[in-house]
CSV table of C-alpha atoms in Angstrom, one decimal:
chain,number,residue,atom,x,y,z
A,158,MET,CA,-0.1,-27.3,7.5
A,159,LYS,CA,-1.2,-26.2,11.1
A,160,PRO,CA,-4.6,-26.6,12.2
A,161,GLU,CA,-5.4,-22.8,12.1
A,162,ILE,CA,-4.4,-22.9,8.5
A,163,LEU,CA,-6.7,-25.5,7.7
A,164,GLU,CA,-9.6,-24.0,9.5
A,165,LYS,CA,-9.1,-20.8,7.5
A,166,LEU,CA,-9.2,-22.6,4.3
A,167,ASP,CA,-12.4,-24.3,5.1
A,168,ARG,CA,-13.9,-21.0,5.9
A,169,PHE,CA,-12.8,-19.4,2.6
A,170,ARG,CA,-14.2,-23.0,1.2
A,171,GLN,CA,-17.9,-21.9,2.5
A,172,GLU,CA,-17.4,-18.5,1.4
A,173,ALA,CA,-16.5,-19.5,-1.9
A,174,PHE,CA,-19.8,-22.2,-2.4
A,175,ALA,CA,-21.9,-19.8,-1.2
A,176,ARG,CA,-21.4,-17.7,-4.2
A,177,ASP,CA,-21.8,-20.8,-6.1
A,178,VAL,CA,-18.4,-21.6,-7.2
A,179,PRO,CA,-17.5,-24.9,-8.1
A,180,PRO,CA,-15.5,-26.9,-5.8
A,181,ALA,CA,-13.1,-27.8,-8.8
A,182,ASP,CA,-12.4,-24.2,-9.1
A,183,VAL,CA,-12.1,-23.9,-5.5
A,184,GLU,CA,-9.8,-26.5,-5.3
A,185,ARG,CA,-8.0,-24.9,-8.5
A,186,TRP,CA,-7.2,-21.5,-6.7
A,187,LEU,CA,-6.5,-23.0,-3.2
A,188,ALA,CA,-3.5,-24.4,-5.2
A,189,THR,CA,-1.7,-21.1,-5.8
A,190,ALA,CA,-1.5,-20.7,-1.9
A,191,ARG,CA,1.3,-19.7,-0.1
A,192,PRO,CA,2.4,-19.8,3.4
A,193,CYS,CA,3.2,-16.7,5.2
A,194,ALA,CA,3.7,-15.4,8.5
A,195,THR,CA,1.7,-12.7,10.3
A,196,LEU,CA,3.0,-10.6,13.2
A,197,SER,CA,1.2,-8.6,15.4
A,198,PRO,CA,0.7,-7.6,19.1
A,199,HIS,CA,-3.0,-9.1,18.8
A,200,VAL,CA,-1.6,-12.6,18.6
A,201,ASP,CA,-0.6,-15.9,20.8
A,202,GLY,CA,2.3,-16.8,19.3
A,203,PRO,CA,6.2,-16.7,20.4
A,204,VAL,CA,7.6,-12.7,20.4
A,205,VAL,CA,9.9,-12.8,17.5
A,206,GLY,CA,10.1,-8.6,17.4
A,207,ARG,CA,8.4,-5.7,18.2
A,208,PHE,CA,7.1,-2.4,16.2
A,209,GLY,CA,8.9,0.9,16.6
A,210,GLY,CA,11.8,1.8,18.6
A,211,PRO,CA,15.7,3.5,18.4
A,212,LEU,CA,17.1,2.9,15.3
A,213,THR,CA,20.6,1.0,15.5
A,214,LEU,CA,23.5,0.5,13.2
A,215,PRO,CA,26.4,-1.2,12.8
A,216,VAL,CA,29.3,1.4,14.6
A,217,GLY,CA,30.7,3.7,12.3
A,218,ALA,CA,28.6,2.5,9.0
A,219,PRO,CA,27.0,4.8,6.5
A,220,GLY,CA,23.4,5.2,7.0
A,221,PRO,CA,20.9,3.9,4.6
A,222,GLU,CA,19.7,6.9,1.9
A,223,HIS,CA,17.4,9.3,3.3
A,224,LEU,CA,18.2,8.9,7.2
A,225,ASP,CA,16.9,11.8,8.4
A,226,GLU,CA,13.0,10.8,6.9
A,227,LEU,CA,13.2,7.2,7.8
A,228,HIS,CA,10.9,5.7,10.6
A,229,LEU,CA,11.5,2.2,11.9
A,230,ILE,CA,8.3,0.6,11.7
A,231,ALA,CA,9.4,-2.7,13.2
A,232,SER,CA,12.4,-5.0,14.6
A,233,LEU,CA,12.9,-8.6,13.6
A,234,ASP,CA,14.7,-11.1,15.9
A,235,LEU,CA,15.8,-13.6,12.8
A,236,ALA,CA,16.4,-16.3,15.2
A,237,ALA,CA,12.9,-16.6,16.5
A,238,LEU,CA,11.4,-16.8,13.6
A,239,PRO,CA,10.5,-20.4,12.8
A,240,THR,CA,11.8,-21.6,9.4
A,241,ASP,CA,8.9,-22.7,8.1
A,242,ALA,CA,6.9,-19.8,8.6
A,243,THR,CA,8.0,-18.4,5.2
A,244,ARG,CA,9.3,-19.5,2.0
A,245,LEU,CA,12.1,-16.5,2.4
A,246,PRO,CA,15.8,-17.4,2.4
A,247,LEU,CA,16.2,-14.9,5.2
A,248,PRO,CA,19.2,-15.4,7.3
A,249,HIS,CA,18.8,-17.6,10.3
A,250,GLU,CA,20.2,-14.6,12.9
A,251,GLY,CA,20.7,-11.1,13.7
A,252,ARG,CA,17.8,-9.1,13.4
A,253,LEU,CA,16.2,-7.7,10.3
A,254,LEU,CA,15.2,-3.9,10.1
A,255,LEU,CA,12.4,-2.6,8.3
A,256,CYS,CA,12.6,0.8,7.6
A,257,ALA,CA,10.1,3.7,6.0
A,258,HIS,CA,8.9,6.7,5.0
A,259,PRO,CA,5.0,6.2,4.8
A,260,ASP,CA,4.4,9.1,2.2
A,261,ALA,CA,1.4,9.1,-1.0
A,262,LEU,CA,3.2,11.4,-2.2
A,263,ASP,CA,7.1,9.8,-1.9
A,264,THR,CA,7.1,6.6,-0.5
A,265,HIS,CA,10.3,5.3,0.0
A,266,GLY,CA,12.2,2.9,2.8
A,267,THR,CA,14.9,0.4,3.1
A,268,ALA,CA,15.4,-3.7,5.0
A,269,ILE,CA,18.7,-3.9,7.3
A,270,HIS,CA,20.1,-7.2,8.2
A,271,LEU,CA,22.1,-6.9,11.9
A,272,PRO,CA,24.0,-9.9,12.2
A,273,ALA,CA,23.9,-11.4,14.9
A,274,ASP,CA,27.1,-9.8,17.5
A,275,THR,CA,27.3,-6.6,15.6
A,276,PRO,CA,28.9,-3.7,17.2
A,277,VAL,CA,25.5,-1.3,17.1
A,278,GLU,CA,25.4,2.1,18.6
A,279,GLU,CA,21.6,4.2,18.2
A,280,ARG,CA,21.7,6.7,15.2
A,281,HIS,CA,20.0,9.7,16.3
A,282,VAL,CA,18.3,11.6,13.3
A,283,GLU,CA,17.5,15.3,12.7
A,284,ARG,CA,14.0,15.6,11.8
A,285,ASP,CA,12.6,18.0,9.9
A,286,HIS,CA,10.4,20.3,12.3
A,287,SER,CA,8.9,21.2,9.5
A,288,ALA,CA,7.2,18.4,9.1
A,289,SER,CA,3.6,17.7,9.8
A,290,ASP,CA,2.2,16.1,13.0
A,291,VAL,CA,1.0,13.2,11.5
A,292,PHE,CA,5.1,12.1,11.1
A,293,ALA,CA,5.8,13.6,14.3
A,294,GLU,CA,3.8,11.1,16.2
A,295,LEU,CA,4.6,8.5,14.2
A,296,ASP,CA,7.4,6.9,16.1
A,297,ALA,CA,5.7,7.8,19.3
A,298,GLN,CA,2.7,5.8,18.3
A,299,LEU,CA,4.5,2.7,16.7
A,300,LEU,CA,6.9,2.5,20.0
A,301,ARG,CA,3.6,2.1,21.7
A,302,MET,CA,2.3,-1.0,19.7
A,303,GLY,CA,4.8,-3.3,21.4
A,304,GLU,CA,6.1,-6.4,20.8
A,305,LEU,CA,4.8,-8.9,17.4
A,306,ARG,CA,4.3,-12.2,18.3
A,307,LEU,CA,3.8,-14.9,15.5
A,308,ARG,CA,0.8,-16.6,13.6
A,309,HIS,CA,1.3,-19.4,10.7
A,310,ASP,CA,-0.8,-18.2,8.2
A,311,ILE,CA,-1.9,-18.6,4.5
A,312,SER,CA,-2.4,-16.3,1.2
A,313,LEU,CA,-4.2,-16.1,-1.9
A,314,PRO,CA,-3.5,-14.1,-4.8
A,315,ASP,CA,-5.3,-10.5,-4.9
A,316,HIS,CA,-4.7,-8.3,-7.8
A,317,ASP,CA,-6.3,-8.5,-11.3
A,318,SER,CA,-2.9,-8.5,-12.7
A,319,LEU,CA,-2.1,-12.1,-11.1
A,320,VAL,CA,-4.8,-14.1,-12.4
A,321,ASP,CA,-5.6,-15.1,-15.6
A,322,PRO,CA,-9.8,-15.0,-16.5
A,323,ALA,CA,-9.2,-18.1,-19.1
A,324,GLU,CA,-8.1,-20.6,-16.1
A,325,HIS,CA,-9.8,-19.0,-13.7
A,326,PRO,CA,-13.3,-17.9,-14.8
A,327,TYR,CA,-14.4,-17.2,-10.7
A,328,ALA,CA,-11.6,-14.9,-9.9
A,329,GLY,CA,-14.0,-12.2,-8.5
A,330,GLU,CA,-16.2,-14.4,-6.4
A,331,LEU,CA,-13.1,-16.3,-5.0
A,332,ARG,CA,-11.5,-12.9,-4.1
A,333,GLU,CA,-14.5,-12.0,-2.7
A,334,ALA,CA,-14.7,-14.8,-1.0
A,335,TRP,CA,-11.3,-14.7,0.4
A,336,ARG,CA,-11.7,-10.8,1.5
A,337,GLN,CA,-14.3,-11.8,3.5
A,338,VAL,CA,-12.7,-14.5,5.2
A,339,ARG,CA,-9.2,-12.3,5.8
A,340,GLY,CA,-11.3,-9.0,7.3
A,341,ALA,CA,-12.6,-11.1,9.9
A,342,ASP,CA,-8.8,-12.1,10.6
A,343,LEU,CA,-7.7,-9.0,10.7
A,344,HIS,CA,-10.3,-7.4,12.6
A,345,LEU,CA,-9.2,-9.7,15.5
A,346,THR,CA,-5.7,-8.6,15.0
A,347,LYS,CA,-7.0,-4.9,14.8
A,348,TRP,CA,-4.9,-3.9,11.5
A,349,SER,CA,-1.9,-3.6,13.2
A,350,GLN,CA,-0.2,-6.7,11.6
A,351,ILE,CA,2.9,-7.1,9.6
A,352,GLN,CA,3.0,-10.3,6.8
A,353,LEU,CA,5.8,-11.8,5.9
A,354,ASP,CA,6.2,-13.2,2.3
A,355,GLY,CA,2.6,-14.8,0.8
A,356,TYR,CA,0.4,-11.8,-1.7
A,357,ALA,CA,0.3,-8.6,-1.2
A,358,MET,CA,-2.8,-6.7,-0.6
A,359,ASP,CA,-4.6,-3.4,-0.9
A,360,ALA,CA,-7.8,-1.8,-1.5
A,361,TYR,CA,-8.1,-2.3,-4.6
A,362,GLY,CA,-6.4,-5.2,-6.0
A,363,GLU,CA,-5.8,-3.6,-9.2
A,364,LEU,CA,-1.6,-4.4,-9.9
A,365,ASP,CA,0.7,-6.4,-7.7
A,366,PRO,CA,2.9,-4.1,-5.9
A,367,VAL,CA,5.8,-6.5,-6.0
A,368,GLN,CA,5.2,-7.1,-10.3
A,369,ALA,CA,5.0,-3.7,-9.9
A,370,ALA,CA,8.7,-3.3,-8.1
A,371,ALA,CA,10.4,-6.0,-10.3
A,372,ARG,CA,9.0,-3.8,-13.6
A,373,ALA,CA,10.4,-0.4,-12.5
A,374,ALA,CA,13.9,-2.8,-11.2
A,375,ALA,CA,13.9,-4.2,-14.7
A,376,ALA,CA,13.6,-0.8,-15.9
A,377,ASP,CA,16.2,0.8,-14.0
A,378,HIS,CA,18.8,-1.9,-14.3
A,379,PRO,CA,18.3,-3.9,-17.9
A,380,ALA,CA,21.5,-5.6,-17.9
A,381,HIS,CA,21.1,-7.5,-14.9
A,382,VAL,CA,19.2,-10.5,-15.6
A,383,ASP,CA,18.9,-11.2,-11.5
A,384,VAL,CA,16.2,-8.5,-11.6
A,385,ALA,CA,14.2,-8.7,-14.9
A,386,ARG,CA,11.7,-11.5,-14.1
A,387,PRO,CA,8.6,-10.7,-12.3
A,388,GLU,CA,8.3,-14.3,-11.0
A,389,ASP,CA,11.5,-14.0,-9.2
A,390,TRP,CA,10.6,-11.2,-6.7
A,391,VAL,CA,8.3,-11.6,-3.6
A,392,LEU,CA,6.9,-9.9,-0.9
A,393,ARG,CA,9.5,-9.8,2.1
A,394,ALA,CA,7.1,-7.9,4.0
A,395,GLN,CA,4.1,-5.5,4.4
A,396,TRP,CA,3.1,-3.3,7.1
A,397,GLN,CA,-1.1,-2.8,7.5
A,398,PRO,CA,-0.9,-0.1,10.3
A,399,ASP,CA,-3.7,1.0,13.2
A,400,ILE,CA,-2.2,4.7,13.1
A,401,ASP,CA,-4.2,7.7,13.4
A,402,ASP,CA,-3.9,9.1,9.6
A,403,TRP,CA,-2.6,5.9,8.1
A,404,GLU,CA,-5.9,3.3,8.9
A,405,SER,CA,-6.6,2.4,4.8
A,406,ALA,CA,-2.9,2.3,4.1
A,407,VAL,CA,-0.4,-0.4,3.4
A,408,VAL,CA,3.1,-0.2,3.2
A,409,HIS,CA,4.9,-3.5,0.8
A,410,TRP,CA,8.8,-4.5,1.1
A,411,SER,CA,9.3,-6.3,-2.6
A,412,ILE,CA,12.8,-8.0,-3.4
A,413,ALA,CA,13.8,-10.2,-5.7
A,414,ARG,CA,14.0,-13.6,-4.3
A,415,GLN,CA,18.2,-13.9,-5.4
A,416,ASP,CA,18.7,-10.4,-3.5
A,417,VAL,CA,17.1,-11.9,0.1
A,418,ALA,CA,19.6,-15.2,-0.8
A,419,ALA,CA,22.9,-12.9,-1.3
A,420,ARG,CA,21.8,-10.6,1.8
A,421,ARG,CA,21.3,-7.9,-0.5
A,422,PHE,CA,19.0,-5.8,1.4
A,423,ASP,CA,20.0,-2.8,0.9
A,424,ARG,CA,17.9,-3.6,-3.0
A,425,THR,CA,14.8,-3.7,-1.4
A,426,ASP,CA,11.9,-1.8,-3.4
A,427,VAL,CA,9.5,-0.2,-0.8
A,428,SER,CA,6.4,1.5,-2.0
A,429,MET,CA,2.7,2.5,-0.6
A,430,PHE,CA,-1.1,2.1,-1.0
A,431,PHE,CA,-3.5,4.3,0.1
A,432,ALA,CA,-6.5,5.4,-0.2
A,433,PRO,CA,-7.5,8.8,2.0
């Protein structure tokens, strides 16, 4: 485990001990930790992508659903992403595009894998000029945020639906301790970051959005056993923007692990938590 992750976990232990959580309960909680990657312009690691930019798609290929509403949130260079940064079975080449329409009333989006050497063309998108100024400015603000750099990271559960109170009687105190540690790190990255893999987060911490996506997929496709189990779903990516009018939002890209392995990125579920 990398020194910066060990240091972060030590800070968590100290925060938990300050809340009178017994050491055995702290270590049992730490056993649930998942590796993840934090991508931000404000960390010192290698460049693995960038925010925003023009949407490029394979030449002649049909665009994704709702193309006229989608915004390219980030483009990731998968060849530059270390294989040990996440547990996701991602391709080791090409680019991964994270697209979304971040609207509290109608959030949707997709993820697109562009294999290396795929002929691509910039896809011009006709925007609805009746849309609010917030959406009109989103692309420009994303582009100004620039390159995404990598930091190896760790995450812990922070939703009620993930916790068995009988197994973790100090879950409330442990989650408070983790939020304190995580909040200090988010302040350093100025909140403009993307997380790959790990646990999702939002301000309320009630229903895990990855579990919610899995249950919705199982309800929509009851005969598909490959999407039926919430434990088989993963957080593909999470975006916490530092953008006007979206400061309290979190966008989640969730997907069945089998679909990642099969390169079925079109089956990504995109949702947004927003507390105005």
